[in-house]
Coordinates of C-alpha atoms in Angstrom, one line a residue:
M122 CA 20.0 146.8 -71.0
A123 CA 21.4 146.6 -67.4
D124 CA 20.1 144.5 -64.6
A125 CA 17.4 146.7 -62.9
A126 CA 18.8 145.6 -59.5
L127 CA 22.0 147.5 -60.1
R128 CA 22.0 150.8 -58.3
I129 CA 24.3 153.7 -58.9
L130 CA 25.0 156.7 -56.6
I131 CA 25.7 160.0 -58.4
V132 CA 27.3 162.9 -56.5
D133 CA 27.8 166.1 -58.5
D134 CA 27.2 169.7 -57.5
D135 CA 26.0 170.5 -61.0
E136 CA 22.3 169.7 -61.2
T137 CA 22.4 169.7 -65.0
I138 CA 25.2 167.1 -65.1
G139 CA 23.3 165.1 -62.4
K140 CA 20.2 165.0 -64.6
L141 CA 22.2 164.1 -67.6
L142 CA 23.9 161.2 -65.8
T143 CA 20.5 160.1 -64.4
L144 CA 18.9 160.1 -67.8
V145 CA 21.7 158.2 -69.6
L146 CA 22.1 155.6 -66.9
E147 CA 18.4 155.0 -66.3
E148 CA 17.9 154.5 -70.1
E149 CA 20.4 151.7 -69.7
G150 CA 18.2 150.1 -67.0
Y151 CA 20.2 151.2 -63.9
Q152 CA 18.6 152.7 -60.8
T153 CA 20.1 155.9 -59.6
R154 CA 20.2 158.3 -56.6
F155 CA 21.5 161.8 -57.0
A156 CA 23.2 164.1 -54.4
Q157 CA 24.8 167.5 -54.8
E158 CA 27.0 167.5 -51.7
G159 CA 29.6 165.1 -50.5
Q160 CA 28.3 164.6 -47.0
V161 CA 24.8 163.8 -48.4
G162 CA 26.3 161.3 -50.8
L163 CA 28.2 159.7 -48.0
N164 CA 25.1 159.4 -45.9
L165 CA 23.2 157.8 -48.8
A166 CA 26.1 155.3 -49.4
L167 CA 26.2 154.3 -45.7
T168 CA 22.5 153.7 -45.4
Q169 CA 21.6 152.2 -48.8
H170 CA 23.1 149.7 -51.1
F171 CA 24.8 150.8 -54.3
D172 CA 26.7 148.8 -56.9
L173 CA 28.8 151.8 -58.1
A174 CA 29.4 155.4 -57.3
I175 CA 30.1 158.3 -59.7
L176 CA 31.7 161.2 -57.8
D177 CA 32.5 164.7 -59.0
V178 CA 35.8 166.0 -57.8
M179 CA 34.6 169.6 -57.0
L180 CA 31.9 169.3 -54.4
P181 CA 31.0 171.8 -51.7
G182 CA 32.3 170.9 -48.2
M183 CA 33.6 167.3 -48.6
D184 CA 35.2 167.2 -52.1
G185 CA 35.2 164.1 -54.3
Y186 CA 38.6 162.9 -53.1
M187 CA 37.7 163.1 -49.5
L188 CA 34.4 161.3 -50.2
C189 CA 36.2 158.6 -52.1
R190 CA 38.6 158.0 -49.1
E191 CA 35.6 157.9 -46.7
L192 CA 33.9 155.3 -48.8
R193 CA 37.1 153.2 -48.9
Q194 CA 37.3 153.3 -45.1
H195 CA 33.9 151.9 -44.3
P196 CA 33.5 148.1 -44.5
T197 CA 30.1 148.3 -46.3
T198 CA 31.4 150.5 -49.1
A199 CA 35.2 149.7 -49.2
L200 CA 34.9 147.6 -52.3
I201 CA 32.3 149.6 -54.3
P202 CA 33.6 150.6 -57.8
I203 CA 34.1 154.4 -58.0
L204 CA 34.2 156.5 -61.1
M205 CA 35.6 160.0 -60.6
L206 CA 34.5 163.0 -62.8
T207 CA 36.4 166.2 -63.2
A208 CA 36.7 169.1 -65.6
Q209 CA 40.5 169.1 -65.1
D210 CA 42.4 166.9 -67.7
D211 CA 45.6 166.8 -65.6
T212 CA 47.7 163.8 -64.8
R213 CA 48.2 165.0 -61.3
D214 CA 44.4 165.2 -60.7
K215 CA 44.0 161.6 -62.0
L216 CA 46.8 160.3 -59.8
A217 CA 45.1 162.1 -56.8
G218 CA 41.9 160.3 -57.7
F219 CA 43.6 156.9 -57.9
N220 CA 45.4 157.7 -54.7
A221 CA 42.1 158.3 -53.0
G222 CA 40.8 154.9 -54.1
A223 CA 39.0 155.6 -57.4
D224 CA 38.7 152.8 -60.0
D225 CA 38.5 155.0 -63.1
Y226 CA 38.5 158.6 -64.2
L227 CA 36.4 160.5 -66.7
T228 CA 37.0 164.1 -67.9
K229 CA 34.2 166.5 -68.6
P230 CA 32.7 167.0 -71.1
F231 CA 32.2 163.4 -71.9
E232 CA 30.3 161.3 -74.5
P233 CA 27.3 159.5 -72.9
K234 CA 28.5 156.3 -74.8
E235 CA 31.9 156.5 -73.1
L236 CA 30.3 157.0 -69.7
V237 CA 28.1 153.9 -70.2
Y238 CA 31.1 151.8 -71.4
R239 CA 33.1 152.7 -68.4
V240 CA 30.2 152.0 -66.0
K241 CA 29.6 148.6 -67.6
A242 CA 33.4 147.8 -67.5
L243 CA 33.6 148.7 -63.8
L244 CA 30.5 146.7 -62.9
A245 CA 31.8 143.7 -64.8
R246 CA 35.2 143.9 -63.0
S247 CA 33.5 144.1 -59.7
Q248 CA 31.3 141.1 -60.1
P249 CA 32.3 138.3 -57.6
V250 CA 34.0 135.2 -58.9
S251 CA 31.1 132.9 -59.8
G252 CA 31.2 129.1 -59.5
S253 CA 34.4 129.1 -57.6
V254 CA 34.2 126.7 -54.7
P255 CA 37.1 125.3 -52.8
S256 CA 38.6 122.2 -54.4
A257 CA 39.8 119.2 -52.5
S258 CA 42.9 119.0 -54.8
G259 CA 43.5 122.7 -55.4
G260 CA 45.0 124.4 -58.3
Q261 CA 48.6 124.9 -59.1
V262 CA 50.7 127.9 -58.0
W263 CA 53.2 129.1 -60.6
A264 CA 55.7 131.7 -59.5
V265 CA 57.1 133.8 -62.4
F266 CA 60.5 134.9 -61.1
G267 CA 63.6 136.6 -62.5
A268 CA 66.9 137.0 -60.5
K269 CA 67.4 140.3 -62.2
G270 CA 65.1 143.1 -63.3
G271 CA 64.4 144.0 -66.9
V272 CA 64.2 140.5 -68.3
G273 CA 60.5 140.7 -69.3
K274 CA 59.1 138.8 -66.4
T275 CA 55.9 140.8 -66.0
T276 CA 55.1 140.7 -69.7
I277 CA 55.5 136.9 -69.6
A278 CA 53.5 136.5 -66.4
V279 CA 50.6 138.6 -67.7
N280 CA 50.4 137.0 -71.1
L281 CA 50.8 133.5 -69.6
A282 CA 47.8 134.2 -67.4
V283 CA 45.8 135.4 -70.5
A284 CA 46.9 132.3 -72.4
L285 CA 45.8 129.9 -69.7
A286 CA 42.4 131.7 -69.3
K287 CA 41.7 131.2 -73.0
N288 CA 40.1 128.0 -72.0
P289 CA 36.7 129.2 -70.5
D290 CA 36.7 126.3 -68.1
T291 CA 40.1 127.2 -66.6
R292 CA 40.0 129.5 -63.6
V293 CA 43.1 131.7 -63.5
V294 CA 44.2 134.2 -60.8
L295 CA 47.2 136.5 -61.4
I296 CA 48.8 138.0 -58.3
D297 CA 51.1 141.0 -58.5
G298 CA 53.7 139.8 -56.0
D299 CA 56.0 142.8 -56.3
F300 CA 54.3 144.4 -53.4
S301 CA 56.4 147.6 -53.5
F302 CA 56.7 148.4 -57.2
G303 CA 54.5 146.0 -59.1
D304 CA 53.4 146.7 -62.7
V305 CA 50.7 144.1 -63.3
G306 CA 48.0 146.7 -63.0
A307 CA 49.7 149.0 -65.6
H308 CA 50.1 146.0 -68.0
L309 CA 46.4 145.3 -67.7
N310 CA 45.1 148.9 -67.4
L311 CA 43.7 148.2 -63.9
S312 CA 43.7 150.8 -61.1
P313 CA 44.6 149.6 -57.6
S314 CA 41.3 150.4 -55.9
R315 CA 41.1 146.8 -54.5
T316 CA 44.4 145.2 -53.6
I317 CA 45.9 142.5 -51.4
M318 CA 45.7 145.1 -48.5
D319 CA 41.9 144.4 -48.5
L320 CA 42.7 140.8 -47.6
V321 CA 45.7 141.0 -45.2
P322 CA 43.8 142.4 -42.2
R323 CA 40.9 140.0 -42.8
V324 CA 42.9 136.8 -43.5
D325 CA 41.2 134.9 -40.6
E326 CA 37.8 135.6 -42.0
M327 CA 38.8 135.1 -45.7
D328 CA 36.3 133.1 -47.7
V329 CA 35.2 132.7 -51.3
D330 CA 32.8 135.7 -51.0
L331 CA 35.5 138.0 -49.8
L332 CA 38.0 136.9 -52.4
G333 CA 35.4 137.4 -55.1
K334 CA 34.9 141.0 -54.1
V335 CA 38.6 141.8 -53.9
L336 CA 39.8 140.1 -57.0
I337 CA 39.4 142.3 -60.1
R338 CA 38.0 140.7 -63.2
H339 CA 40.0 141.5 -66.3
E340 CA 38.3 141.2 -69.7
S341 CA 40.5 138.2 -70.5
N342 CA 38.7 136.3 -67.8
V343 CA 41.8 136.5 -65.6
R344 CA 41.1 137.5 -61.9
V345 CA 43.7 139.8 -60.6
L346 CA 45.0 140.5 -57.1
L347 CA 46.9 143.8 -57.3
A348 CA 49.8 145.0 -55.2
P349 CA 49.3 147.8 -52.7
Y350 CA 49.0 151.3 -54.1
H351 CA 51.5 152.6 -51.6
P352 CA 55.0 150.9 -51.7
A353 CA 55.4 151.2 -47.9
D354 CA 52.4 148.9 -47.4
A355 CA 54.5 146.0 -48.6
E356 CA 56.0 145.8 -45.1
R357 CA 52.5 145.3 -43.7
I358 CA 52.1 141.9 -45.4
P359 CA 53.2 139.1 -43.1
A360 CA 54.6 136.1 -44.8
E361 CA 52.2 133.8 -43.0
N362 CA 49.2 135.8 -44.2
L363 CA 50.6 135.6 -47.7
K364 CA 50.9 131.8 -47.5
R365 CA 47.2 131.6 -46.4
I366 CA 46.1 133.8 -49.3
L367 CA 48.0 131.6 -51.8
E368 CA 46.4 128.5 -50.3
M369 CA 42.9 130.0 -50.4
L370 CA 43.3 131.2 -54.0
A371 CA 44.7 127.9 -55.1
S372 CA 41.6 126.2 -53.6
I373 CA 39.2 128.2 -55.9
S374 CA 41.4 128.2 -59.0
D375 CA 43.1 126.0 -61.5
F376 CA 46.1 128.2 -61.8
V377 CA 47.5 130.9 -59.5
L378 CA 50.3 132.9 -61.2
V379 CA 52.5 135.2 -59.1
D380 CA 54.6 137.9 -60.7
C381 CA 57.5 137.9 -58.2
P382 CA 60.0 140.7 -57.5
A383 CA 63.7 140.2 -58.2
N384 CA 64.6 139.9 -54.5
Y385 CA 64.8 137.3 -51.7
D386 CA 62.8 138.9 -48.9
E387 CA 60.6 136.8 -46.7
R388 CA 57.5 137.3 -48.8
T389 CA 59.2 136.3 -52.0
L390 CA 60.7 133.2 -50.4
T391 CA 57.3 132.3 -49.1
I392 CA 55.9 132.4 -52.7
L393 CA 58.8 130.4 -54.1
E394 CA 58.7 127.7 -51.4
N395 CA 55.0 127.2 -51.8
A396 CA 55.0 127.2 -55.7
D397 CA 54.3 124.1 -57.7
Q398 CA 56.3 125.5 -60.5
I399 CA 58.9 128.3 -60.7
I400 CA 59.0 129.9 -64.1
M401 CA 62.6 131.3 -64.1
V402 CA 62.9 134.1 -66.7
L403 CA 66.3 135.3 -67.9
T404 CA 67.9 137.0 -70.9
P405 CA 71.2 136.0 -72.6
E406 CA 73.4 138.5 -70.7
I407 CA 76.0 137.8 -68.1
G408 CA 74.1 139.4 -65.2
P409 CA 70.8 137.5 -65.5
V410 CA 72.7 134.2 -66.2
K411 CA 75.0 134.7 -63.1
N412 CA 72.0 135.6 -60.9
T413 CA 70.0 132.7 -62.2
S414 CA 72.8 130.3 -61.4
A415 CA 72.9 131.8 -57.9
F416 CA 69.2 131.2 -57.5
I417 CA 69.5 127.6 -58.5
D418 CA 72.1 127.1 -55.8
L419 CA 69.8 128.8 -53.3
A420 CA 66.9 126.6 -54.3
R421 CA 68.9 123.6 -53.4
Q422 CA 69.5 125.0 -50.0
L423 CA 65.8 125.7 -49.6
D424 CA 65.1 122.1 -50.7
I425 CA 63.1 123.3 -53.7
P426 CA 63.2 120.3 -56.1
A427 CA 65.1 121.0 -59.4
H428 CA 62.2 119.7 -61.5
K429 CA 60.0 122.5 -60.2
I430 CA 62.2 125.2 -61.8
Q431 CA 61.5 125.8 -65.5
V432 CA 63.9 128.2 -67.3
V433 CA 62.5 130.6 -69.9
L434 CA 65.1 132.3 -72.1
N435 CA 63.6 135.6 -73.3
R436 CA 65.1 137.5 -76.2
A437 CA 67.0 134.4 -77.2
N438 CA 67.8 135.8 -80.6
S439 CA 69.9 138.7 -79.2
E440 CA 72.8 139.1 -81.6
V441 CA 75.1 140.1 -78.8
G442 CA 73.8 137.6 -76.2
I443 CA 75.2 134.4 -74.8
A444 CA 74.2 131.4 -76.9
A445 CA 71.5 129.1 -75.3
P446 CA 73.8 126.0 -75.2
E447 CA 76.3 128.0 -73.2
I448 CA 73.6 129.1 -70.8
E449 CA 72.4 125.5 -70.3
N450 CA 76.0 124.4 -69.7
A451 CA 76.5 127.2 -67.1
L452 CA 73.2 126.5 -65.3
Q453 CA 73.5 122.7 -65.7
K454 CA 69.9 122.8 -66.7
N455 CA 67.8 122.3 -69.8
I456 CA 66.0 125.4 -71.2
P457 CA 62.6 124.2 -72.4
V458 CA 61.3 127.6 -73.6
R459 CA 63.2 130.1 -75.8
L460 CA 61.4 133.2 -76.8
M461 CA 62.5 135.4 -79.7
S462 CA 62.2 139.2 -79.0
G463 CA 58.8 140.6 -79.7
G464 CA 60.4 144.0 -80.4
R465 CA 58.4 147.3 -80.5
A466 CA 55.0 145.6 -80.6
V467 CA 55.5 144.1 -77.1
V468 CA 56.6 147.5 -75.7
L469 CA 53.7 149.3 -77.2
S470 CA 51.1 146.8 -76.0
A471 CA 52.5 147.1 -72.4
N472 CA 52.4 150.9 -72.6
R473 CA 48.7 150.7 -73.7
G474 CA 47.9 148.2 -70.9
V475 CA 46.7 145.6 -73.4
P476 CA 48.5 142.2 -73.4
I477 CA 50.0 141.5 -76.8
L478 CA 48.2 138.1 -76.8
M479 CA 44.9 140.0 -76.8
E480 CA 45.9 143.0 -79.0
Q481 CA 47.8 141.0 -81.7
P482 CA 47.0 137.3 -81.2
Q483 CA 48.6 136.5 -84.6
H484 CA 51.9 138.3 -83.8
P485 CA 54.9 135.9 -83.8
F486 CA 55.6 136.7 -80.2
S487 CA 51.9 135.9 -79.3
Q488 CA 52.2 132.6 -81.0
Q489 CA 55.4 131.9 -79.1
L490 CA 53.6 132.6 -75.9
L491 CA 50.9 130.1 -76.7
R492 CA 53.5 127.4 -77.4
M493 CA 55.3 128.3 -74.2
T494 CA 52.0 127.9 -72.2
E495 CA 51.5 124.5 -73.8
T496 CA 55.1 123.5 -72.9
L497 CA 54.8 124.6 -69.3
Q498 CA 51.5 122.8 -68.9
S499 CA 52.9 119.7 -70.3
V500 CA 56.0 119.9 -68.0
A501 CA 53.7 120.5 -65.0
R502 CA 51.6 117.4 -65.8
G503 CA 54.9 115.4 -65.8

C-alpha cells in the first residue's frame, strides 16, 4: 500500500474515468483530488500540494498539454511528476506530451495494474536523494569521452554507472553531457521532464534539496541528470554554471559520470578539465584512432595529466579492425580495457531502454563491463 501522505491530482473531463482512477488509486492508499477542467486542475495544483498529477489530453478550455506546460512554469509545481492520458495511440501525440513536460504517457483504455505500476514508478523516481550530504573530500568525476561518434560511448557510460551502483552504499550520478543530442534518457527509458535546465538558472541557490528534486532516480539506483529537451537550450548552459553543478554533485556522490559529446566546445572542455578520470572510448578504425591521438595531444596542451586518461578499446575483436598493439603504439599509451563486441544483444537492450547489465547480467558483454568497472576503479585508486 502507498503512503497515505502521497496526494495525486486527477484532471479528466470524463467523470467515469475520473471515478475509476480515484477508486484504483485510493485502494492503493493514495489521496486524490479530481477536476474535470484544465483551469480548475491548475487552480488546485497551485493552491494545494500534490505529489503527482494525472492529466487527460482532451480537456475543455485548457487542454492537457497546455495544463502540463503551465505546471512546469510555476516554481511550486515545476518538478511534479506528470502522467498524461489519451485515447490516441499516436507517436506524435506522445512526443507532444513529452515536449509539454510530461514524465510518462498512458493510452486509454488501460489496465488498472499498469496505471498503478506507472504511478509507483514515477513517484519512486521523483523521491529526493536521501542521505546525501556534502562530503568534505567529495566523489570522483569520470568523463566518458570519444573523439568520434559511434564508438559505443553512451552504452559504456550507462552500463558503467549501473555497475558502480550495484554496491548499495555507492552513490552514483550519471549526467548526460551531450546537451544538444544526448541519448542517456533513451538508454534508460527516462523522459526529460526534469533536466539540467532546472538547475542552470538556480545555480546560486543550488543545494542538496534542489538536486534531489531534479535528479531522476533510475531503478538501478543511479541518479540521472538529463540533457535539455530542446537542443537549442544547450547554448543557455554557461561553462561556469556547469562547473558549479559538477562540484555540487561530486560533493553528494561517490561517482559522477558524464557522458560527453564528441566535440571540444567550452562546456565539454570544462567537463574534461574538471574530471578526475577521462574514460576515452574508441574502436579499432583509423578515424577513432586518429582523433584519439589528436585528443591526447590536446590534453597535454590543457595540462591534463596523462595518468587521468584511461583508454577503452570497444569492439576489440573486429576482424577488419586495427590490432590493439598497433593502436597502443600509435597512441603511445597502454590500453587497460578491451571489450569484445556485444553484438545484437547490446543494440536490442539500448533500443528497449534497459541497460544490458540489468537485462542480461550473465551475457558475456555484461561480464566484460563488470571487469572493466573493477579495472577502472583500481586505476583510479592508484
